[in-house]
Amino acid sequence: MVRTPLTEEQRYRGRALGQTLREARGARSAAQIAAESGVPLDTLRKIERGVIAMPAFFTVAQLARVLDLDLATLADDMLAAGDADHAVAS
């Protein structure tokens, strides 16, 4: 199966999500968040770096729960980040 390449907007949103999760983690280690959420450490690190630009919904939901982030607000923020990036690029 051939995967459709990500758009620049999708990659930007992925980087924004990673930054938001890193900031929400604060002083806690990535290993601690991975253990609490059930998300593999390697996956968490890739999301935080933006390597996984479009993580699965339930992965993000697990992380949001552990990081005490409101999932609806997180989604709104990421959509707004992509919209802002698109407006700047136009």
JSON list of C-alpha atoms in Angstrom, two decimals:
[
{"chain": "A", "resi": 1, "resn": "MET", "atom": "CA", "xyz": [0.00, 0.00, 0.00]},
{"chain": "A", "resi": 2, "resn": "VAL", "atom": "CA", "xyz": [1.42, 3.37, -1.02]},
{"chain": "A", "resi": 3, "resn": "ARG", "atom": "CA", "xyz": [1.05, 6.11, 1.54]},
{"chain": "A", "resi": 4, "resn": "THR", "atom": "CA", "xyz": [0.14, 9.61, 0.39]},
{"chain": "A", "resi": 5, "resn": "PRO", "atom": "CA", "xyz": [2.90, 12.06, 1.31]},
{"chain": "A", "resi": 6, "resn": "LEU", "atom": "CA", "xyz": [2.09, 14.48, 4.10]},
{"chain": "A", "resi": 7, "resn": "THR", "atom": "CA", "xyz": [1.46, 18.09, 3.27]},
{"chain": "A", "resi": 8, "resn": "GLU", "atom": "CA", "xyz": [3.60, 20.81, 4.77]},
{"chain": "A", "resi": 9, "resn": "GLU", "atom": "CA", "xyz": [0.59, 21.83, 6.88]},
{"chain": "A", "resi": 10, "resn": "GLN", "atom": "CA", "xyz": [0.31, 18.30, 8.29]},
{"chain": "A", "resi": 11, "resn": "ARG", "atom": "CA", "xyz": [4.02, 18.23, 9.09]},
{"chain": "A", "resi": 12, "resn": "TYR", "atom": "CA", "xyz": [3.76, 21.63, 10.78]},
{"chain": "A", "resi": 13, "resn": "ARG", "atom": "CA", "xyz": [0.83, 20.45, 12.90]},
{"chain": "A", "resi": 14, "resn": "GLY", "atom": "CA", "xyz": [2.83, 17.38, 13.88]},
{"chain": "A", "resi": 15, "resn": "ARG", "atom": "CA", "xyz": [5.73, 19.54, 15.04]},
{"chain": "A", "resi": 16, "resn": "ALA", "atom": "CA", "xyz": [3.32, 21.82, 16.93]},
{"chain": "A", "resi": 17, "resn": "LEU", "atom": "CA", "xyz": [1.74, 18.81, 18.63]},
{"chain": "A", "resi": 18, "resn": "GLY", "atom": "CA", "xyz": [5.16, 17.50, 19.64]},
{"chain": "A", "resi": 19, "resn": "GLN", "atom": "CA", "xyz": [6.16, 20.85, 21.11]},
{"chain": "A", "resi": 20, "resn": "THR", "atom": "CA", "xyz": [2.89, 21.12, 23.03]},
{"chain": "A", "resi": 21, "resn": "LEU", "atom": "CA", "xyz": [3.32, 17.64, 24.49]},
{"chain": "A", "resi": 22, "resn": "ARG", "atom": "CA", "xyz": [6.94, 18.34, 25.46]},
{"chain": "A", "resi": 23, "resn": "GLU", "atom": "CA", "xyz": [5.91, 21.57, 27.19]},
{"chain": "A", "resi": 24, "resn": "ALA", "atom": "CA", "xyz": [3.03, 19.84, 29.00]},
{"chain": "A", "resi": 25, "resn": "ARG", "atom": "CA", "xyz": [5.41, 17.13, 30.20]},
{"chain": "A", "resi": 26, "resn": "GLY", "atom": "CA", "xyz": [7.42, 19.76, 32.08]},
{"chain": "A", "resi": 27, "resn": "ALA", "atom": "CA", "xyz": [10.04, 18.27, 34.36]},
{"chain": "A", "resi": 28, "resn": "ARG", "atom": "CA", "xyz": [8.69, 14.74, 34.02]},
{"chain": "A", "resi": 29, "resn": "SER", "atom": "CA", "xyz": [10.75, 12.40, 31.88]},
{"chain": "A", "resi": 30, "resn": "ALA", "atom": "CA", "xyz": [9.54, 10.99, 28.60]},
{"chain": "A", "resi": 31, "resn": "ALA", "atom": "CA", "xyz": [9.99, 7.52, 30.12]},
{"chain": "A", "resi": 32, "resn": "GLN", "atom": "CA", "xyz": [7.66, 8.41, 32.98]},
{"chain": "A", "resi": 33, "resn": "ILE", "atom": "CA", "xyz": [4.96, 9.71, 30.62]},
{"chain": "A", "resi": 34, "resn": "ALA", "atom": "CA", "xyz": [5.35, 6.66, 28.38]},
{"chain": "A", "resi": 35, "resn": "ALA", "atom": "CA", "xyz": [4.94, 4.32, 31.34]},
{"chain": "A", "resi": 36, "resn": "GLU", "atom": "CA", "xyz": [1.90, 6.16, 32.70]},
{"chain": "A", "resi": 37, "resn": "SER", "atom": "CA", "xyz": [0.18, 6.42, 29.33]},
{"chain": "A", "resi": 38, "resn": "GLY", "atom": "CA", "xyz": [1.02, 3.01, 27.91]},
{"chain": "A", "resi": 39, "resn": "VAL", "atom": "CA", "xyz": [2.50, 4.66, 24.81]},
{"chain": "A", "resi": 40, "resn": "PRO", "atom": "CA", "xyz": [5.88, 3.17, 23.89]},
{"chain": "A", "resi": 41, "resn": "LEU", "atom": "CA", "xyz": [8.77, 5.48, 24.75]},
{"chain": "A", "resi": 42, "resn": "ASP", "atom": "CA", "xyz": [10.10, 5.40, 21.19]},
{"chain": "A", "resi": 43, "resn": "THR", "atom": "CA", "xyz": [6.68, 6.44, 19.87]},
{"chain": "A", "resi": 44, "resn": "LEU", "atom": "CA", "xyz": [6.42, 9.30, 22.36]},
{"chain": "A", "resi": 45, "resn": "ARG", "atom": "CA", "xyz": [9.88, 10.55, 21.41]},
{"chain": "A", "resi": 46, "resn": "LYS", "atom": "CA", "xyz": [9.01, 10.42, 17.69]},
{"chain": "A", "resi": 47, "resn": "ILE", "atom": "CA", "xyz": [5.78, 12.35, 18.29]},
{"chain": "A", "resi": 48, "resn": "GLU", "atom": "CA", "xyz": [7.61, 14.97, 20.36]},
{"chain": "A", "resi": 49, "resn": "ARG", "atom": "CA", "xyz": [10.18, 15.43, 17.58]},
{"chain": "A", "resi": 50, "resn": "GLY", "atom": "CA", "xyz": [7.49, 15.60, 14.89]},
{"chain": "A", "resi": 51, "resn": "VAL", "atom": "CA", "xyz": [8.72, 12.43, 13.17]},
{"chain": "A", "resi": 52, "resn": "ILE", "atom": "CA", "xyz": [5.25, 10.96, 13.61]},
{"chain": "A", "resi": 53, "resn": "ALA", "atom": "CA", "xyz": [3.29, 13.93, 12.34]},
{"chain": "A", "resi": 54, "resn": "MET", "atom": "CA", "xyz": [-0.13, 12.27, 12.47]},
{"chain": "A", "resi": 55, "resn": "PRO", "atom": "CA", "xyz": [-0.23, 9.92, 15.46]},
{"chain": "A", "resi": 56, "resn": "ALA", "atom": "CA", "xyz": [-3.25, 7.73, 16.05]},
{"chain": "A", "resi": 57, "resn": "PHE", "atom": "CA", "xyz": [-6.18, 9.33, 17.86]},
{"chain": "A", "resi": 58, "resn": "PHE", "atom": "CA", "xyz": [-6.05, 6.99, 20.84]},
{"chain": "A", "resi": 59, "resn": "THR", "atom": "CA", "xyz": [-2.30, 7.54, 21.22]},
{"chain": "A", "resi": 60, "resn": "VAL", "atom": "CA", "xyz": [-2.88, 11.29, 21.48]},
{"chain": "A", "resi": 61, "resn": "ALA", "atom": "CA", "xyz": [-5.85, 10.69, 23.81]},
{"chain": "A", "resi": 62, "resn": "GLN", "atom": "CA", "xyz": [-3.72, 8.55, 26.15]},
{"chain": "A", "resi": 63, "resn": "LEU", "atom": "CA", "xyz": [-1.00, 11.19, 26.25]},
{"chain": "A", "resi": 64, "resn": "ALA", "atom": "CA", "xyz": [-3.49, 14.02, 26.75]},
{"chain": "A", "resi": 65, "resn": "ARG", "atom": "CA", "xyz": [-5.04, 12.19, 29.71]},
{"chain": "A", "resi": 66, "resn": "VAL", "atom": "CA", "xyz": [-1.69, 11.66, 31.43]},
{"chain": "A", "resi": 67, "resn": "LEU", "atom": "CA", "xyz": [-0.54, 15.22, 30.68]},
{"chain": "A", "resi": 68, "resn": "ASP", "atom": "CA", "xyz": [-3.86, 16.63, 31.90]},
{"chain": "A", "resi": 69, "resn": "LEU", "atom": "CA", "xyz": [-4.59, 18.24, 28.54]},
{"chain": "A", "resi": 70, "resn": "ASP", "atom": "CA", "xyz": [-8.14, 18.74, 27.32]},
{"chain": "A", "resi": 71, "resn": "LEU", "atom": "CA", "xyz": [-8.37, 16.78, 24.07]},
{"chain": "A", "resi": 72, "resn": "ALA", "atom": "CA", "xyz": [-10.84, 19.20, 22.43]},
{"chain": "A", "resi": 73, "resn": "THR", "atom": "CA", "xyz": [-8.67, 22.20, 23.27]},
{"chain": "A", "resi": 74, "resn": "LEU", "atom": "CA", "xyz": [-5.57, 20.37, 22.05]},
{"chain": "A", "resi": 75, "resn": "ALA", "atom": "CA", "xyz": [-7.29, 19.60, 18.73]},
{"chain": "A", "resi": 76, "resn": "ASP", "atom": "CA", "xyz": [-8.47, 23.19, 18.35]},
{"chain": "A", "resi": 77, "resn": "ASP", "atom": "CA", "xyz": [-4.96, 24.48, 19.07]},
{"chain": "A", "resi": 78, "resn": "MET", "atom": "CA", "xyz": [-3.37, 22.13, 16.53]},
{"chain": "A", "resi": 79, "resn": "LEU", "atom": "CA", "xyz": [-5.92, 23.02, 13.84]},
{"chain": "A", "resi": 80, "resn": "ALA", "atom": "CA", "xyz": [-5.36, 26.72, 14.52]},
{"chain": "A", "resi": 81, "resn": "ALA", "atom": "CA", "xyz": [-1.59, 26.20, 14.33]},
{"chain": "A", "resi": 82, "resn": "GLY", "atom": "CA", "xyz": [-1.95, 24.60, 10.90]},
{"chain": "A", "resi": 83, "resn": "ASP", "atom": "CA", "xyz": [-4.27, 27.37, 9.74]},
{"chain": "A", "resi": 84, "resn": "ALA", "atom": "CA", "xyz": [-1.84, 30.06, 10.94]},
{"chain": "A", "resi": 85, "resn": "ASP", "atom": "CA", "xyz": [1.06, 28.33, 9.19]},
{"chain": "A", "resi": 86, "resn": "HIS", "atom": "CA", "xyz": [-0.98, 28.08, 6.00]},
{"chain": "A", "resi": 87, "resn": "ALA", "atom": "CA", "xyz": [-1.89, 31.78, 6.15]},
{"chain": "A", "resi": 88, "resn": "VAL", "atom": "CA", "xyz": [1.77, 32.77, 6.60]},
{"chain": "A", "resi": 89, "resn": "ALA", "atom": "CA", "xyz": [2.89, 30.54, 3.72]},
{"chain": "A", "resi": 90, "resn": "SER", "atom": "CA", "xyz": [0.27, 31.98, 1.32]}
]
